[in-house]
PDB file of C-alpha atoms and ligand atoms in Angstrom:
ATOM      1  CA  MET A   3      16.170   5.636  -5.028  1.00  0.00           C
ATOM      2  CA  PHE A   4      13.674   2.836  -5.633  1.00  0.00           C
ATOM      3  CA  THR A   5      14.875  -0.721  -5.821  1.00  0.00           C
ATOM      4  CA  GLN A   6      11.886  -2.424  -7.191  1.00  0.00           C
ATOM      5  CA  ILE A   7       8.090  -2.357  -7.456  1.00  0.00           C
ATOM      6  CA  ASP A   8       7.124  -3.712  -3.891  1.00  0.00           C
ATOM      7  CA  HIS A   9       3.371  -3.970  -4.480  1.00  0.00           C
ATOM      8  CA  VAL A  10       0.460  -2.561  -6.333  1.00  0.00           C
ATOM      9  CA  GLY A  11      -2.573  -1.925  -4.027  1.00  0.00           C
ATOM     10  CA  ILE A  12      -6.046  -2.569  -5.077  1.00  0.00           C
ATOM     11  CA  ALA A  13      -9.011  -1.458  -3.145  1.00  0.00           C
ATOM     12  CA  VAL A  14     -11.792  -4.087  -2.720  1.00  0.00           C
ATOM     13  CA  ALA A  15     -14.979  -4.156  -0.798  1.00  0.00           C
ATOM     14  CA  ASP A  16     -14.615  -7.734   0.483  1.00  0.00           C
ATOM     15  CA  LEU A  17     -11.203  -9.206   1.110  1.00  0.00           C
ATOM     16  CA  ASP A  18     -12.263 -12.867   0.986  1.00  0.00           C
ATOM     17  CA  GLU A  19     -14.191 -12.574  -2.105  1.00  0.00           C
ATOM     18  CA  ALA A  20     -11.362 -10.775  -3.994  1.00  0.00           C
ATOM     19  CA  ILE A  21      -8.824 -13.436  -2.760  1.00  0.00           C
ATOM     20  CA  GLU A  22     -11.040 -16.015  -4.262  1.00  0.00           C
ATOM     21  CA  PHE A  23     -11.286 -14.207  -7.553  1.00  0.00           C
ATOM     22  CA  TYR A  24      -7.521 -13.759  -7.837  1.00  0.00           C
ATOM     23  CA  ARG A  25      -7.047 -17.407  -7.000  1.00  0.00           C
ATOM     24  CA  LYS A  26      -9.511 -18.681  -9.577  1.00  0.00           C
ATOM     25  CA  ALA A  27      -8.968 -16.161 -12.333  1.00  0.00           C
ATOM     26  CA  PHE A  28      -5.352 -15.659 -12.119  1.00  0.00           C
ATOM     27  CA  ASP A  29      -3.840 -18.624 -10.100  1.00  0.00           C
ATOM     28  CA  MET A  30      -2.464 -16.175  -7.440  1.00  0.00           C
ATOM     29  CA  GLU A  31      -1.859 -17.074  -3.920  1.00  0.00           C
ATOM     30  CA  VAL A  32      -1.730 -15.274  -0.749  1.00  0.00           C
ATOM     31  CA  VAL A  33       1.634 -15.058   0.875  1.00  0.00           C
ATOM     32  CA  HIS A  34       0.639 -12.825   3.745  1.00  0.00           C
ATOM     33  CA  GLU A  35      -2.417 -11.549   5.242  1.00  0.00           C
ATOM     34  CA  GLU A  36      -3.016  -8.943   8.202  1.00  0.00           C
ATOM     35  CA  THR A  37      -5.031  -6.319   9.729  1.00  0.00           C
ATOM     36  CA  ASN A  38      -3.670  -2.878  10.178  1.00  0.00           C
ATOM     37  CA  GLU A  39      -5.808  -0.962  12.597  1.00  0.00           C
ATOM     38  CA  GLU A  40      -3.968   2.331  12.131  1.00  0.00           C
ATOM     39  CA  GLN A  41      -4.320   2.134   8.463  1.00  0.00           C
ATOM     40  CA  GLY A  42      -8.017   0.975   8.771  1.00  0.00           C
ATOM     41  CA  VAL A  43      -7.484  -2.061   6.445  1.00  0.00           C
ATOM     42  CA  ARG A  44      -7.495  -5.843   6.231  1.00  0.00           C
ATOM     43  CA  GLU A  45      -4.957  -6.669   3.579  1.00  0.00           C
ATOM     44  CA  ALA A  46      -3.623  -9.559   1.658  1.00  0.00           C
ATOM     45  CA  MET A  47      -0.262  -9.841  -0.331  1.00  0.00           C
ATOM     46  CA  LEU A  48      -0.450 -12.139  -3.275  1.00  0.00           C
ATOM     47  CA  ALA A  49       2.835 -13.167  -5.040  1.00  0.00           C
ATOM     48  CA  VAL A  50       3.287 -12.390  -8.764  1.00  0.00           C
ATOM     49  CA  GLY A  51       5.393 -15.412  -9.861  1.00  0.00           C
ATOM     50  CA  GLY A  52       8.799 -15.203  -8.595  1.00  0.00           C
ATOM     51  CA  SER A  53       9.252 -11.442  -9.255  1.00  0.00           C
ATOM     52  CA  GLY A  54       9.387 -10.383  -5.806  1.00  0.00           C
ATOM     53  CA  SER A  55       6.641  -7.890  -6.420  1.00  0.00           C
ATOM     54  CA  CYS A  56       3.196  -8.342  -5.126  1.00  0.00           C
ATOM     55  CA  LEU A  57      -0.430  -7.476  -5.591  1.00  0.00           C
ATOM     56  CA  GLN A  58      -2.039  -6.108  -2.285  1.00  0.00           C
ATOM     57  CA  LEU A  59      -5.689  -6.332  -1.768  1.00  0.00           C
ATOM     58  CA  LEU A  60      -6.915  -3.727   0.503  1.00  0.00           C
ATOM     59  CA  ALA A  61     -10.343  -3.973   2.256  1.00  0.00           C
ATOM     60  CA  PRO A  62     -11.748  -1.197   4.664  1.00  0.00           C
ATOM     61  CA  LEU A  63     -12.029  -2.179   8.379  1.00  0.00           C
ATOM     62  CA  ASN A  64     -14.665   0.548   8.973  1.00  0.00           C
ATOM     63  CA  GLU A  65     -16.447   3.555   7.284  1.00  0.00           C
ATOM     64  CA  SER A  66     -13.736   5.981   8.293  1.00  0.00           C
ATOM     65  CA  SER A  67     -10.999   3.957   6.444  1.00  0.00           C
ATOM     66  CA  THR A  68      -9.196   5.756   3.665  1.00  0.00           C
ATOM     67  CA  ILE A  69     -10.119   2.551   1.610  1.00  0.00           C
ATOM     68  CA  ALA A  70     -13.826   3.007   2.452  1.00  0.00           C
ATOM     69  CA  LYS A  71     -13.553   6.730   1.301  1.00  0.00           C
ATOM     70  CA  PHE A  72     -11.712   5.632  -1.867  1.00  0.00           C
ATOM     71  CA  LEU A  73     -14.375   2.957  -2.766  1.00  0.00           C
ATOM     72  CA  GLU A  74     -17.074   5.344  -2.288  1.00  0.00           C
ATOM     73  CA  LYS A  75     -15.531   7.910  -4.549  1.00  0.00           C
ATOM     74  CA  SER A  76     -13.770   5.685  -7.165  1.00  0.00           C
ATOM     75  CA  GLY A  77     -15.135   2.304  -6.794  1.00  0.00           C
ATOM     76  CA  PRO A  78     -12.939  -0.766  -6.639  1.00  0.00           C
ATOM     77  CA  GLY A  79      -9.588  -0.669  -8.479  1.00  0.00           C
ATOM     78  CA  LEU A  80      -5.873   0.672  -8.393  1.00  0.00           C
ATOM     79  CA  GLN A  81      -5.414   2.659  -5.194  1.00  0.00           C
ATOM     80  CA  GLN A  82      -1.590   2.896  -4.939  1.00  0.00           C
ATOM     81  CA  LEU A  83       1.785   1.923  -6.394  1.00  0.00           C
ATOM     82  CA  ALA A  84       4.406   1.021  -3.821  1.00  0.00           C
ATOM     83  CA  TYR A  85       8.323   1.060  -4.286  1.00  0.00           C
ATOM     84  CA  THR A  86      10.854  -0.785  -2.050  1.00  0.00           C
ATOM     85  CA  VAL A  87      13.436   1.603  -0.626  1.00  0.00           C
ATOM     86  CA  THR A  88      16.319   0.811   1.615  1.00  0.00           C
ATOM     87  CA  ASP A  89      15.924   3.766   3.912  1.00  0.00           C
ATOM     88  CA  VAL A  90      12.449   5.313   4.089  1.00  0.00           C
ATOM     89  CA  ASP A  91      13.627   8.289   6.098  1.00  0.00           C
ATOM     90  CA  ALA A  92      16.309   9.267   3.634  1.00  0.00           C
ATOM     91  CA  VAL A  93      14.177   8.920   0.610  1.00  0.00           C
ATOM     92  CA  SER A  94      11.358  10.889   2.307  1.00  0.00           C
ATOM     93  CA  GLU A  95      13.722  13.720   3.007  1.00  0.00           C
ATOM     94  CA  THR A  96      14.992  13.729  -0.509  1.00  0.00           C
ATOM     95  CA  LEU A  97      11.352  13.938  -1.853  1.00  0.00           C
ATOM     96  CA  ARG A  98      10.452  16.810   0.641  1.00  0.00           C
ATOM     97  CA  GLU A  99      13.666  18.567  -0.563  1.00  0.00           C
ATOM     98  CA  ARG A 100      12.357  18.143  -4.072  1.00  0.00           C
ATOM     99  CA  GLY A 101       9.005  19.822  -3.105  1.00  0.00           C
ATOM    100  CA  LEU A 102       6.751  16.809  -2.814  1.00  0.00           C
ATOM    101  CA  ARG A 103       4.400  16.368   0.114  1.00  0.00           C
ATOM    102  CA  LEU A 104       5.017  13.368   2.254  1.00  0.00           C
ATOM    103  CA  LEU A 105       1.723  12.214   4.114  1.00  0.00           C
ATOM    104  CA  TYR A 106       3.432  11.574   7.440  1.00  0.00           C
ATOM    105  CA  PRO A 107       6.212  13.562   9.243  1.00  0.00           C
ATOM    106  CA  GLU A 108       7.599  10.189  10.516  1.00  0.00           C
ATOM    107  CA  ALA A 109       7.391   6.760   8.897  1.00  0.00           C
ATOM    108  CA  ARG A 110       4.498   4.580  10.128  1.00  0.00           C
ATOM    109  CA  ARG A 111       4.100   0.855  10.455  1.00  0.00           C
ATOM    110  CA  GLY A 112       3.135  -1.037   7.179  1.00  0.00           C
ATOM    111  CA  THR A 113       2.790  -4.678   6.029  1.00  0.00           C
ATOM    112  CA  ALA A 114       4.732  -7.103   7.993  1.00  0.00           C
ATOM    113  CA  ASN A 115       6.457  -4.426  10.254  1.00  0.00           C
ATOM    114  CA  SER A 116       7.832  -2.572   7.303  1.00  0.00           C
ATOM    115  CA  ARG A 117       8.220   1.253   7.741  1.00  0.00           C
ATOM    116  CA  ILE A 118       6.148   3.285   5.144  1.00  0.00           C
ATOM    117  CA  ASN A 119       5.266   6.773   4.055  1.00  0.00           C
ATOM    118  CA  PHE A 120       3.246   8.080   1.055  1.00  0.00           C
ATOM    119  CA  VAL A 121       3.722  10.847  -1.500  1.00  0.00           C
ATOM    120  CA  HIS A 122       0.424  12.743  -1.895  1.00  0.00           C
ATOM    121  CA  PRO A 123      -1.084  11.700  -5.157  1.00  0.00           C
ATOM    122  CA  LYS A 124      -1.581  15.500  -6.155  1.00  0.00           C
ATOM    123  CA  ASP A 125       2.247  15.617  -6.158  1.00  0.00           C
ATOM    124  CA  ALA A 126       2.713  12.525  -8.138  1.00  0.00           C
ATOM    125  CA  GLY A 127       0.724  12.824 -11.223  1.00  0.00           C
ATOM    126  CA  GLY A 128      -2.421  11.389  -9.726  1.00  0.00           C
ATOM    127  CA  VAL A 129      -0.741   8.232  -8.273  1.00  0.00           C
ATOM    128  CA  LEU A 130      -0.609   7.545  -4.589  1.00  0.00           C
ATOM    129  CA  VAL A 131       2.959   6.456  -4.250  1.00  0.00           C
ATOM    130  CA  GLU A 132       4.084   4.426  -1.113  1.00  0.00           C
ATOM    131  CA  LEU A 133       7.641   3.973   0.041  1.00  0.00           C
ATOM    132  CA  VAL A 134       8.308   0.796   1.783  1.00  0.00           C
ATOM    133  CA  GLU A 135      11.349  -0.141   3.975  1.00  0.00           C
ATOM    134  CA  LYS A 136      10.944  -3.793   4.504  1.00  0.00           C
ATOM    135  CA  ALA A 137      11.657  -5.263   7.905  1.00  0.00           C
ATOM    136  CA  LYS A 138      14.902  -7.199   8.023  1.00  0.00           C
ATOM    137  CA  ASP A 139      13.469 -10.471   8.340  1.00  0.00           C
ATOM    138  CA  THR A 140      10.741 -10.733   5.650  1.00  0.00           C
ATOM    139  CA  ASP A 141      10.732 -11.712   1.915  1.00  0.00           C
ATOM    140  CA  HIS A 142       7.356 -10.053   1.142  1.00  0.00           C
TER     141      HIS A 142
HETATM  142  C1  MC0 B 227      -7.434  10.386  -3.176  1.00  0.00           C
HETATM  143  N1  MC0 B 227      -6.966  10.897  -4.306  1.00  0.00           N
HETATM  144  C2  MC0 B 227      -6.338  10.078  -5.076  1.00  0.00           C
HETATM  145  C3  MC0 B 227      -6.343   8.845  -4.128  1.00  0.00           C
HETATM  146  N2  MC0 B 227      -6.902   9.179  -2.889  1.00  0.00           N
HETATM  147  N3  MC0 B 227      -5.768   9.963  -6.228  1.00  0.00           N
HETATM  148  C4  MC0 B 227      -5.038   8.793  -6.580  1.00  0.00           C
HETATM  149  N4  MC0 B 227      -5.068   7.771  -5.854  1.00  0.00           N
HETATM  150  C5  MC0 B 227      -5.578   7.694  -4.724  1.00  0.00           C
HETATM  151  N5  MC0 B 227      -5.448   6.603  -3.848  1.00  0.00           N
HETATM  152  C6  MC0 B 227      -7.339  12.245  -4.789  1.00  0.00           C
HETATM  153  C7  MC0 B 227      -8.800  12.455  -4.873  1.00  0.00           C
HETATM  154  O1  MC0 B 227      -9.285  11.972  -6.239  1.00  0.00           O
HETATM  155  C8  MC0 B 227      -9.005  13.967  -4.748  1.00  0.00           C
HETATM  156  O2  MC0 B 227      -8.669  14.506  -5.976  1.00  0.00           O
HETATM  157  C9  MC0 B 227      -7.693  14.227  -3.796  1.00  0.00           C
HETATM  158  O3  MC0 B 227      -6.840  13.137  -3.812  1.00  0.00           O
HETATM  159  C10 MC0 B 227      -8.270  14.357  -2.434  1.00  0.00           C
HETATM  160  O4  MC0 B 227      -8.931  13.114  -2.191  1.00  0.00           O
HETATM  161  P1  MC0 B 227      -9.973  12.993  -1.016  1.00  0.00           P
HETATM  162  O5  MC0 B 227     -10.932  11.767  -1.422  1.00  0.00           O
HETATM  163  O6  MC0 B 227     -10.350  14.209  -0.371  1.00  0.00           O
HETATM  164  O7  MC0 B 227      -9.048  12.041   0.075  1.00  0.00           O
HETATM  165  P2  MC0 B 227      -8.226  12.604   1.160  1.00  0.00           P
HETATM  166  O8  MC0 B 227      -7.486  13.865   0.846  1.00  0.00           O
HETATM  167  O9  MC0 B 227      -9.065  12.585   2.483  1.00  0.00           O
HETATM  168  O10 MC0 B 227      -7.253  11.332   1.370  1.00  0.00           O
HETATM  169  C11 MC0 B 227      -6.393  11.107   0.263  1.00  0.00           C
HETATM  170  C12 MC0 B 227      -5.111  10.562   0.939  1.00  0.00           C
HETATM  171  C13 MC0 B 227      -5.536   9.387   1.705  1.00  0.00           C
HETATM  172  C14 MC0 B 227      -4.124  10.140  -0.183  1.00  0.00           C
HETATM  173  C15 MC0 B 227      -4.440  11.840   1.759  1.00  0.00           C
HETATM  174  O11 MC0 B 227      -6.162   8.411   1.013  1.00  0.00           O
HETATM  175  C16 MC0 B 227      -4.323   8.713   2.521  1.00  0.00           C
HETATM  176  O12 MC0 B 227      -3.913   9.240   3.697  1.00  0.00           O
HETATM  177  N6  MC0 B 227      -3.710   7.702   1.959  1.00  0.00           N
HETATM  178  C17 MC0 B 227      -2.562   7.120   2.560  1.00  0.00           C
HETATM  179  C18 MC0 B 227      -2.904   5.966   3.447  1.00  0.00           C
HETATM  180  C19 MC0 B 227      -3.591   4.845   2.789  1.00  0.00           C
HETATM  181  O13 MC0 B 227      -3.985   4.898   1.488  1.00  0.00           O
HETATM  182  N7  MC0 B 227      -3.898   3.719   3.551  1.00  0.00           N
HETATM  183  C20 MC0 B 227      -4.542   2.524   2.963  1.00  0.00           C
HETATM  184  C21 MC0 B 227      -3.621   1.450   2.503  1.00  0.00           C
HETATM  185  P3  MC0 B 227      -9.761  15.673  -6.563  1.00  0.00           P
HETATM  186  O14 MC0 B 227      -9.118  16.086  -7.931  1.00  0.00           O
HETATM  187  O15 MC0 B 227     -11.028  15.015  -6.541  1.00  0.00           O
HETATM  188  O16 MC0 B 227      -9.678  16.826  -5.480  1.00  0.00           O
HETATM  189  S1  MC0 B 227      -2.647   0.917   3.901  1.00  0.00           S
HETATM  190  C22 MC0 B 227      -1.238   0.394   3.244  1.00  0.00           C
HETATM  191  O17 MC0 B 227      -0.999   0.555   2.023  1.00  0.00           O
HETATM  192  C23 MC0 B 227      -0.302  -0.417   4.304  1.00  0.00           C
HETATM  193  C24 MC0 B 227      -0.913  -1.575   5.034  1.00  0.00           C
HETATM  194  C25 MC0 B 227       0.885  -1.012   3.564  1.00  0.00           C
HETATM  195  O18 MC0 B 227       0.989  -1.100   2.295  1.00  0.00           O
HETATM  196  O19 MC0 B 227       1.857  -1.289   4.233  1.00  0.00           O
END
């Protein structure tokens, strides 16, 4: 079902400060950065060695962002665990059949034109699980 850990998402208040911290403390470099208006985030992907898995820093774009709400309630820290899948529609359907709530009826646009959906954290042991079907032409 899942082919690898795509990324681990961390909520941060200030993206530039967080990027600087990860660069200085852990020698990690940004491989991709974008703003996703629909998701209400500015985000940066940082490579974890050559593993293919990334760390995703997520900063809120505005006060109504899910990340703003998360920061207010829980403070900065782990917000989501994302798995790579080859077919997000098929995996979403399988998980629905298994009784898990998917957040969106249809996949939405994620990082680098990936197609994404989420499992509600209350149905996944307190973990917000993201499903990521990568765009064909990307390596992150
Ligand atoms: C909320 N809860 C969480 C959680 N967020 N538990 C674990 N991890 C999280 N991230 C828990 C709360 O503690 C609470 O539990 C209950 O769920 C309801 O929380 P809430 O504060 O009332 O929040 P809601 O229900 O308004 O929203 C939660 C929900 C939301 C997961 C539906 O955050 C959401 O739609 N997330 C998916 C989109 C997203 O996260 N976008 C930002 C990343 P108690 O026990 O207190 O009731 S964008 C992204 O990831 C894209 C760019 C990408 O990777 O491609």
